[in-house]
Structures are given as structure tokens and as C-alpha cells.
mmCIF file of C-alpha atoms and ligand atoms in Angstrom:
data_model
loop_
_atom_site.group_PDB
_atom_site.id
_atom_site.type_symbol
_atom_site.label_atom_id
_atom_site.label_comp_id
_atom_site.label_asym_id
_atom_site.label_seq_id
_atom_site.Cartn_x
_atom_site.Cartn_y
_atom_site.Cartn_z
ATOM 1 C CA ASP A 18 12.287 21.204 -2.304
ATOM 2 C CA THR A 19 9.151 18.785 -3.433
ATOM 3 C CA PRO A 20 9.604 15.937 -0.639
ATOM 4 C CA VAL A 21 9.613 12.625 -3.100
ATOM 5 C CA ILE A 22 7.073 10.141 -2.110
ATOM 6 C CA TYR A 23 8.269 7.315 -2.551
ATOM 7 C CA ALA A 24 5.623 4.636 -3.228
ATOM 8 C CA ILE A 25 5.851 1.250 -1.626
ATOM 9 C CA THR A 26 4.020 -1.709 -3.989
ATOM 10 C CA PRO A 27 2.631 -5.124 -2.886
ATOM 11 C CA THR A 28 2.059 -7.063 -5.812
ATOM 12 C CA TYR A 29 1.528 -10.598 -6.693
ATOM 13 C CA ALA A 30 0.718 -13.387 -9.142
ATOM 14 C CA ARG A 31 -2.720 -13.237 -10.666
ATOM 15 C CA PRO A 32 -4.764 -13.223 -13.733
ATOM 16 C CA VAL A 33 -5.544 -9.454 -12.612
ATOM 17 C CA GLN A 34 -2.389 -8.510 -12.125
ATOM 18 C CA LYS A 35 -1.342 -5.812 -15.641
ATOM 19 C CA ALA A 36 -4.340 -4.615 -15.546
ATOM 20 C CA GLU A 37 -3.294 -3.352 -11.720
ATOM 21 C CA LEU A 38 0.064 -2.753 -12.858
ATOM 22 C CA THR A 39 -0.970 -0.655 -15.356
ATOM 23 C CA ARG A 40 -3.737 1.666 -13.612
ATOM 24 C CA LEU A 41 -1.809 2.264 -10.689
ATOM 25 C CA SER A 42 1.379 3.224 -13.219
ATOM 26 C CA HIS A 43 -1.024 5.684 -15.208
ATOM 27 C CA THR A 44 -1.292 7.296 -12.254
ATOM 28 C CA PHE A 45 1.708 7.336 -10.883
ATOM 29 C CA MET A 46 2.235 9.244 -14.710
ATOM 30 C CA LEU A 47 1.311 12.598 -13.204
ATOM 31 C CA VAL A 48 2.638 12.806 -10.104
ATOM 32 C CA GLN A 49 5.666 14.638 -10.091
ATOM 33 C CA ASN A 50 9.092 13.321 -7.514
ATOM 34 C CA LEU A 51 7.607 9.748 -7.135
ATOM 35 C CA HIS A 52 9.543 6.548 -5.838
ATOM 36 C CA TRP A 53 7.660 3.860 -6.837
ATOM 37 C CA ILE A 54 8.651 1.294 -4.496
ATOM 38 C CA ILE A 55 8.106 -2.610 -6.073
ATOM 39 C CA VAL A 56 7.523 -5.548 -4.373
ATOM 40 C CA GLU A 57 7.154 -8.515 -5.803
ATOM 41 C CA ASP A 58 5.648 -11.483 -3.620
ATOM 42 C CA ALA A 59 7.846 -14.170 -5.182
ATOM 43 C CA ASP A 60 11.107 -15.862 -5.222
ATOM 44 C CA ASP A 61 12.504 -14.014 -8.558
ATOM 45 C CA LYS A 62 11.564 -10.900 -10.464
ATOM 46 C CA THR A 63 9.051 -11.445 -13.155
ATOM 47 C CA PRO A 64 9.725 -10.417 -17.077
ATOM 48 C CA LEU A 65 5.910 -8.991 -16.865
ATOM 49 C CA VAL A 66 6.945 -6.751 -13.885
ATOM 50 C CA ALA A 67 10.288 -5.976 -15.067
ATOM 51 C CA ASN A 68 8.913 -4.798 -18.358
ATOM 52 C CA LEU A 69 5.411 -2.992 -17.942
ATOM 53 C CA LEU A 70 8.217 -0.859 -15.415
ATOM 54 C CA ARG A 71 10.504 -0.472 -17.932
ATOM 55 C CA LYS A 72 7.465 1.384 -20.104
ATOM 56 C CA SER A 73 6.629 3.271 -16.394
ATOM 57 C CA ASP A 74 9.355 6.662 -17.206
ATOM 58 C CA ILE A 75 8.923 5.948 -14.241
ATOM 59 C CA PRO A 76 11.862 6.291 -11.382
ATOM 60 C CA HIS A 77 11.478 3.000 -9.851
ATOM 61 C CA THR A 78 13.487 -0.138 -7.045
ATOM 62 C CA HIS A 79 12.176 -3.623 -8.472
ATOM 63 C CA LEU A 80 12.536 -5.883 -5.399
ATOM 64 C CA VAL A 81 10.773 -8.817 -4.738
ATOM 65 C CA ALA A 82 10.304 -10.841 -1.364
ATOM 66 C CA PRO A 83 8.017 -13.836 -1.327
ATOM 67 C CA THR A 84 5.492 -14.986 1.389
ATOM 68 C CA PRO A 85 6.260 -18.321 3.040
ATOM 69 C CA GLN A 86 3.514 -21.221 1.314
ATOM 70 C CA GLU A 87 2.379 -22.199 4.863
ATOM 71 C CA TRP A 88 1.392 -17.501 5.416
ATOM 72 C CA LYS A 89 0.000 -18.112 1.664
ATOM 73 C CA ARG A 90 -4.296 -17.717 1.382
ATOM 74 C CA LYS A 91 -6.098 -21.140 0.545
ATOM 75 C CA GLU A 92 -8.280 -21.289 -2.114
ATOM 76 C CA LYS A 93 -11.305 -20.659 0.381
ATOM 77 C CA GLU A 94 -9.604 -19.561 2.843
ATOM 78 C CA PRO A 95 -11.407 -16.250 4.104
ATOM 79 C CA ASN A 96 -9.081 -13.118 3.277
ATOM 80 C CA TRP A 97 -9.355 -11.720 6.525
ATOM 81 C CA LYS A 98 -7.133 -14.693 8.174
ATOM 82 C CA LYS A 99 -3.627 -14.516 6.202
ATOM 83 C CA PRO A 100 -2.379 -10.812 6.447
ATOM 84 C CA ARG A 101 -0.840 -10.064 2.558
ATOM 85 C CA GLY A 102 1.477 -7.732 2.000
ATOM 86 C CA VAL A 103 3.438 -8.068 5.430
ATOM 87 C CA LEU A 104 6.882 -9.713 4.027
ATOM 88 C CA GLN A 105 6.394 -7.204 0.335
ATOM 89 C CA ARG A 106 6.459 -4.450 2.476
ATOM 90 C CA ASN A 107 9.130 -4.922 4.710
ATOM 91 C CA LYS A 108 12.098 -5.608 2.639
ATOM 92 C CA ALA A 109 10.853 -1.550 1.389
ATOM 93 C CA LEU A 110 11.311 -0.726 4.747
ATOM 94 C CA GLU A 111 14.572 -2.405 5.172
ATOM 95 C CA TRP A 112 15.374 -1.574 1.460
ATOM 96 C CA LEU A 113 14.766 2.159 2.389
ATOM 97 C CA ARG A 114 16.074 2.122 5.605
ATOM 98 C CA ASN A 115 19.920 0.501 4.341
ATOM 99 C CA GLU A 116 19.846 0.705 0.913
ATOM 100 C CA LEU A 117 18.169 3.642 -0.579
ATOM 101 C CA SER A 118 21.797 6.046 -0.843
ATOM 102 C CA TYR A 119 22.943 8.646 2.012
ATOM 103 C CA ASP A 120 23.083 12.562 -0.628
ATOM 104 C CA VAL A 121 18.941 11.888 -0.095
ATOM 105 C CA THR A 122 18.560 14.236 3.273
ATOM 106 C CA THR A 123 15.170 11.762 4.673
ATOM 107 C CA ASP A 124 13.804 14.777 5.851
ATOM 108 C CA GLN A 125 12.768 15.284 2.085
ATOM 109 C CA GLY A 126 10.479 11.616 2.114
ATOM 110 C CA VAL A 127 7.356 10.727 2.217
ATOM 111 C CA VAL A 128 6.296 6.948 2.388
ATOM 112 C CA TYR A 129 2.470 5.533 1.285
ATOM 113 C CA PHE A 130 1.661 2.103 1.287
ATOM 114 C CA ALA A 131 -0.465 2.178 -1.925
ATOM 115 C CA ASP A 132 -1.933 -1.513 -2.858
ATOM 116 C CA ASP A 133 -2.218 -1.831 -6.449
ATOM 117 C CA ASP A 134 -5.420 -2.671 -6.268
ATOM 118 C CA ASN A 135 -6.396 0.846 -4.924
ATOM 119 C CA SER A 136 -7.942 4.194 -6.875
ATOM 120 C CA TYR A 137 -6.038 7.228 -6.005
ATOM 121 C CA SER A 138 -6.847 10.722 -7.302
ATOM 122 C CA MET A 139 -3.935 13.088 -8.037
ATOM 123 C CA GLU A 140 -4.963 15.334 -5.216
ATOM 124 C CA ILE A 141 -3.547 12.676 -2.306
ATOM 125 C CA PHE A 142 0.225 12.869 -3.391
ATOM 126 C CA ASP A 143 0.700 17.160 -2.967
ATOM 127 C CA GLU A 144 -1.073 16.233 0.573
ATOM 128 C CA MET A 145 0.902 13.542 1.127
ATOM 129 C CA ARG A 146 4.168 15.971 0.624
ATOM 130 C CA LYS A 147 3.115 18.134 3.334
ATOM 131 C CA ILE A 148 3.263 15.851 6.361
ATOM 132 C CA LYS A 149 6.391 17.082 8.969
ATOM 133 C CA LYS A 150 6.256 12.644 10.540
ATOM 134 C CA VAL A 151 2.890 10.970 9.853
ATOM 135 C CA GLY A 152 -0.334 12.699 8.043
ATOM 136 C CA VAL A 153 -3.918 10.855 8.001
ATOM 137 C CA TRP A 154 -7.315 11.025 5.672
ATOM 138 C CA PRO A 155 -9.731 9.867 4.944
ATOM 139 C CA VAL A 156 -10.639 6.581 2.859
ATOM 140 C CA GLY A 157 -13.606 5.150 0.392
ATOM 141 C CA LEU A 158 -15.108 2.346 0.055
ATOM 142 C CA VAL A 159 -14.119 0.598 3.336
ATOM 143 C CA GLY A 160 -14.376 -1.429 6.537
ATOM 144 C CA GLY A 161 -17.714 -1.886 5.418
ATOM 145 C CA LEU A 162 -18.791 2.604 5.636
ATOM 146 C CA MET A 163 -19.046 4.823 2.573
ATOM 147 C CA VAL A 164 -15.655 6.544 3.440
ATOM 148 C CA GLU A 165 -13.885 6.214 7.769
ATOM 149 C CA LYS A 166 -12.518 8.953 8.699
ATOM 150 C CA PRO A 167 -10.079 10.628 11.528
ATOM 151 C CA ILE A 168 -12.839 12.918 13.677
ATOM 152 C CA LEU A 169 -11.272 15.546 14.485
ATOM 153 C CA ASN A 170 -11.402 18.303 17.866
ATOM 154 C CA LYS A 171 -14.020 21.385 16.313
ATOM 155 C CA THR A 172 -11.838 23.744 17.923
ATOM 156 C CA THR A 173 -7.562 21.941 17.283
ATOM 157 C CA HIS A 174 -8.779 21.002 14.631
ATOM 158 C CA LYS A 175 -6.810 17.562 15.596
ATOM 159 C CA VAL A 176 -7.802 14.018 15.619
ATOM 160 C CA ALA A 177 -9.979 13.750 18.299
ATOM 161 C CA GLY A 178 -11.054 10.277 17.498
ATOM 162 C CA PHE A 179 -12.445 8.179 14.144
ATOM 163 C CA ASN A 180 -15.226 7.454 12.862
ATOM 164 C CA SER A 181 -14.465 3.102 12.292
ATOM 165 C CA GLY A 182 -16.428 0.747 13.291
ATOM 166 C CA TRP A 183 -14.966 -2.302 12.847
ATOM 167 C CA ARG A 184 -12.979 -2.998 15.720
ATOM 168 C CA PRO A 185 -12.718 0.116 17.755
ATOM 169 C CA GLU A 186 -10.671 -0.157 19.773
ATOM 170 C CA ARG A 187 -7.518 -0.703 17.823
ATOM 171 C CA PRO A 188 -4.603 2.093 19.039
ATOM 172 C CA PHE A 189 -4.665 3.363 14.817
ATOM 173 C CA PRO A 190 -7.775 1.668 13.251
ATOM 174 C CA ILE A 191 -7.544 3.441 9.806
ATOM 175 C CA ASP A 192 -6.796 1.528 6.023
ATOM 176 C CA MET A 193 -3.377 1.133 4.906
ATOM 177 C CA ALA A 194 -4.009 3.676 2.024
ATOM 178 C CA GLY A 195 -5.098 6.474 5.003
ATOM 179 C CA PHE A 196 -1.912 7.926 6.613
ATOM 180 C CA ALA A 197 2.296 8.359 5.155
ATOM 181 C CA ILE A 198 5.360 8.783 6.962
ATOM 182 C CA ASN A 199 7.583 11.178 6.889
ATOM 183 C CA LEU A 200 11.221 8.906 5.886
ATOM 184 C CA GLY A 201 13.340 10.732 8.210
ATOM 185 C CA LEU A 202 11.205 8.886 10.994
ATOM 186 C CA LEU A 203 11.348 5.463 9.062
ATOM 187 C CA VAL A 204 14.623 5.593 9.730
ATOM 188 C CA ASP A 205 15.333 6.658 13.043
ATOM 189 C CA HIS A 206 13.078 4.114 14.307
ATOM 190 C CA PRO A 207 13.863 0.524 12.791
ATOM 191 C CA GLU A 208 11.426 -0.915 14.898
ATOM 192 C CA ALA A 209 8.904 0.483 12.848
ATOM 193 C CA GLN A 210 7.970 -2.846 10.957
ATOM 194 C CA PHE A 211 5.095 -5.003 9.635
ATOM 195 C CA SER A 212 4.158 -8.675 11.259
ATOM 196 C CA LEU A 213 2.975 -11.583 9.940
ATOM 197 C CA THR A 214 1.529 -13.031 13.299
ATOM 198 C CA VAL A 215 -0.644 -10.122 14.822
ATOM 199 C CA GLU A 216 -4.386 -10.152 14.984
ATOM 200 C CA GLY A 217 -6.461 -8.986 11.417
ATOM 201 C CA GLY A 218 -6.406 -5.236 10.908
ATOM 202 C CA TYR A 219 -4.483 -4.677 13.608
ATOM 203 C CA GLN A 220 -1.080 -4.054 10.523
ATOM 204 C CA GLU A 221 -1.847 -0.295 10.892
ATOM 205 C CA SER A 222 -1.829 -0.240 14.404
ATOM 206 C CA GLU A 223 2.076 -2.743 14.339
ATOM 207 C CA ILE A 224 3.621 0.030 12.649
ATOM 208 C CA LEU A 225 2.187 3.396 13.612
ATOM 209 C CA ARG A 226 2.607 2.891 17.538
ATOM 210 C CA HIS A 227 6.477 2.634 17.346
ATOM 211 C CA LEU A 228 6.067 7.039 15.301
ATOM 212 C CA VAL A 229 3.583 8.770 16.844
ATOM 213 C CA THR A 230 1.039 9.006 18.980
ATOM 214 C CA ARG A 231 -2.664 9.868 18.358
ATOM 215 C CA GLU A 232 -2.415 13.412 19.703
ATOM 216 C CA GLU A 233 0.600 13.940 17.055
ATOM 217 C CA LEU A 234 -1.886 12.669 13.493
ATOM 218 C CA GLU A 235 -2.056 15.365 10.648
ATOM 219 C CA PRO A 236 -5.483 15.128 9.795
ATOM 220 C CA LEU A 237 -5.099 15.838 6.029
ATOM 221 C CA ALA A 238 -7.567 16.690 2.839
ATOM 222 C CA ASP A 239 -8.819 19.387 3.698
ATOM 223 C CA TYR A 240 -9.087 18.821 7.372
ATOM 224 C CA CYS A 241 -10.371 15.109 5.890
ATOM 225 C CA THR A 242 -13.130 16.176 4.983
ATOM 226 C CA LYS A 243 -12.328 15.534 0.951
ATOM 227 C CA VAL A 244 -11.907 11.250 -0.342
ATOM 228 C CA TYR A 245 -9.044 10.645 -2.369
ATOM 229 C CA VAL A 246 -8.606 7.465 -1.979
ATOM 230 C CA TRP A 247 -10.516 4.505 -2.448
ATOM 231 C CA HIS A 248 -10.072 0.169 -1.232
ATOM 232 C CA THR A 249 -11.810 -0.882 -4.042
ATOM 233 C CA ARG A 250 -10.909 -4.361 -4.470
ATOM 234 C CA THR A 251 -10.694 -5.494 -8.334
ATOM 235 C CA GLU A 252 -13.536 -9.220 -8.724
ATOM 236 C CA ALA A 253 -11.860 -11.665 -9.933
ATOM 237 C CA PRO A 254 -12.207 -12.960 -13.463
ATOM 238 C CA LYS A 255 -14.048 -16.245 -14.595
ATOM 239 C CA LEU A 256 -12.035 -18.146 -16.388
ATOM 240 C CA SER A 257 -13.740 -21.212 -17.522
ATOM 241 C CA GLY A 258 -13.227 -20.638 -20.952
ATOM 242 C CA GLU A 259 -9.620 -21.490 -20.533
ATOM 243 C CA ALA A 260 -10.637 -24.117 -18.860
ATOM 244 C CA GLN A 261 -11.719 -25.469 -21.685
ATOM 245 C CA LEU A 262 -9.710 -24.560 -23.712
ATOM 246 C CA ARG A 263 -6.672 -26.395 -20.956
ATOM 247 C CA LYS A 264 -8.213 -29.390 -21.697
ATOM 248 C CA LYS A 265 -7.013 -29.796 -25.869
ATOM 249 C CA GLY A 266 -3.645 -28.188 -23.785
ATOM 250 C CA MET A 267 -3.674 -24.832 -25.422
ATOM 251 C CA ARG A 268 -4.892 -21.139 -23.529
ATOM 252 C CA SER A 269 -6.089 -18.041 -25.558
ATOM 253 C CA ASP A 270 -3.368 -16.014 -23.971
ATOM 254 C CA GLN A 271 -0.188 -17.808 -26.021
ATOM 255 C CA ASP A 272 2.572 -16.215 -26.154
ATOM 256 C CA MET A 273 1.092 -13.235 -25.108
ATOM 257 C CA GLU A 274 0.780 -10.675 -21.852
ATOM 258 C CA VAL A 275 -2.239 -10.331 -20.159
HETATM 259 N N1 UDP B 9 -0.507 -9.294 -2.430
HETATM 260 C C1 UDP B 9 0.585 -9.571 -2.396
HETATM 261 N N2 UDP B 9 0.512 -10.880 -2.207
HETATM 262 C C2 UDP B 9 -0.335 -12.058 -1.638
HETATM 263 C C3 UDP B 9 -1.820 -11.064 -1.656
HETATM 264 C C4 UDP B 9 -1.596 -9.988 -1.589
HETATM 265 O O1 UDP B 9 1.395 -9.148 -2.653
HETATM 266 O O2 UDP B 9 -0.971 -12.729 -1.589
HETATM 267 C C5 UDP B 9 -0.555 -7.794 -2.153
HETATM 268 C C6 UDP B 9 -1.587 -7.110 -3.277
HETATM 269 O O3 UDP B 9 -1.262 -6.916 -4.358
HETATM 270 C C7 UDP B 9 -2.016 -5.242 -3.073
HETATM 271 C C8 UDP B 9 -1.728 -5.825 -0.857
HETATM 272 O O4 UDP B 9 -0.685 -7.066 -1.316
HETATM 273 O O5 UDP B 9 -1.132 -5.085 -3.373
HETATM 274 C C9 UDP B 9 -2.885 -6.152 -0.363
HETATM 275 O O6 UDP B 9 -3.876 -7.241 -0.926
HETATM 276 P P1 UDP B 9 -5.158 -6.887 -0.686
HETATM 277 O O7 UDP B 9 -5.051 -5.590 -2.200
HETATM 278 O O8 UDP B 9 -5.877 -7.970 -1.842
HETATM 279 O O9 UDP B 9 -5.697 -7.059 0.657
HETATM 280 P P2 UDP B 9 -7.488 -6.359 0.813
HETATM 281 O O10 UDP B 9 -7.531 -5.215 -0.143
HETATM 282 O O11 UDP B 9 -8.131 -7.382 0.879
HETATM 283 O O12 UDP B 9 -6.958 -5.153 1.847
HETATM 284 MN MN1 MN B 10 -6.480 -4.745 -1.323
#
């Protein structure tokens, strides 16, 4: 059978949240056998996310895991200073390990960390169903490059290195969107998770170091020659008109979910 893809998405409230999640849900609707684990960075589940999941018809699990105030990025702080999505992804891993019903064969699952703002081609989901341990592939528009990708040995077709120019000394210098993991492997290694205290850029290495060696990585997407996912980032909208309205105690989205 086709393995189930467990797509883990951390998400947080901001003006573009519904637009991002709508776009992502419409991608996921095109994918067979996908289970969406959406984890809100909030104290409680919000109606916005609950409504969206209900409408989408995608098999899903809705969780929450608030980032403590001291780990939240301050308004003007550069975004590399604080890790994002860490406790939310760990919450989803905990659910997969402890609460996923026992009758699922864990060998038949693949876990992918799908941030809410990236752009995904359907093809990436077919690729990750081939994974035995950990699969890797190129990611567009990340790390200061058009594409970050594993470099393969020309004769063995195994991963020999990476083209990343940013902190290339990292054990796994790849982006969160550039790999997926066999579910059974994750269940067998409960120590594999993310951490608030590792340096910027080391989250991927933090989880993968427990699970595989570089040599074991499975290159996908046509020997890492195709880009099926892009690390796009959405500009925060300018809402100066909203500030004007607020002075009069009004808002444009009164009684409307935007
Ligand atoms: N995220 C979150 N809480 C935050 C900031 C981000 O849950 O305070 C989520 C966000 O919705 C996304 C993931 O964590 O799914 C990665 O964040 P972001 O896309 O901002 O990171 P970047 O693109 O800069 O790596
Ligand atoms: Mn992002």
C-alpha cells in the first residue's frame, strides 16, 4: 500500500495566517493518504484553524503547544535569534509516538515537517513515499541560494556532501523542507526531537543526528536534480489603514474572519 504521509505544520496567529493555511490545505487536498498534524503556537485551539480543518476534508489532528513568552521573537529582533516551530513540532512527534493508534503499521508512514508558508509541488509527496529511513532533496530559495541541495557521488549516487554555503560545517546542512523520515524510525528513537537551545540552523541536524548517518541518506527527486519545494516567505502586509480605523474604535474585519 501507499505509506501515509504525516505532514507536521506549526502555525501561529498573524494577519496572513488564513491565507497561508488555505493555500497549504489546497495543496494537501491534492495528495492521497496524507494526514495533517497542525500544531498551533497558542494556549488554546482557535476557531480559525478549527474551521479551516473542518472545511478542508483532510484527515487531520489539531494540537496546541504554546511557545513560552521568553522564547518568542520580539518585534524588532532578527528572526535567526529565536528558533521557530520547535515545541510545536515536538508536540506532533509526541502525538505520533504516544497516541497514534497501535494498529497503524509504523513502517507504512513518512513524517514531513511542512511549514505553513513554503510552496510545495505535489511531486514531493510521491517522492517521500519511497523513503526507507531518511530521504533528502533540493529546496529552492533558501540559505542565500537559488537552490540548496545534496551533492551526489557520480558513481554510487549516494550523498557525498551539500552545496550549502551557510554554516557548511553543520552535520546536516539542509533545510527543514528538504527531508522526510520513516515513521517507524522516529518511533524507535524517542530521543530524536528538536531543541530550543541549539544554535540557529542546527534544528535539522539536532533531530537527524539520532536517526541516520550522512551515508545512509536516500537522495530523491531524480537524484536531487529537481526542485519540488520552495522556502518561500510571505511579506507581512502593511495595515496602516487599520491603525486609522482603530482610533475610531473600528476595524475592517469586524465580524469577519480574514
Ligand atoms: N511559527 C510558529 N510560531 C512562531 C513563528 C513561527 O509556530 O512564533 C511557525 C510558522 O507558522 C512556520 C514555522 O513555525 O510554520 C517556521 O516559521 P517561519 O516560516 O517563520 O520560519 P522561517 O521561514 O524563517 O524559517
Ligand atoms: Mn517559513
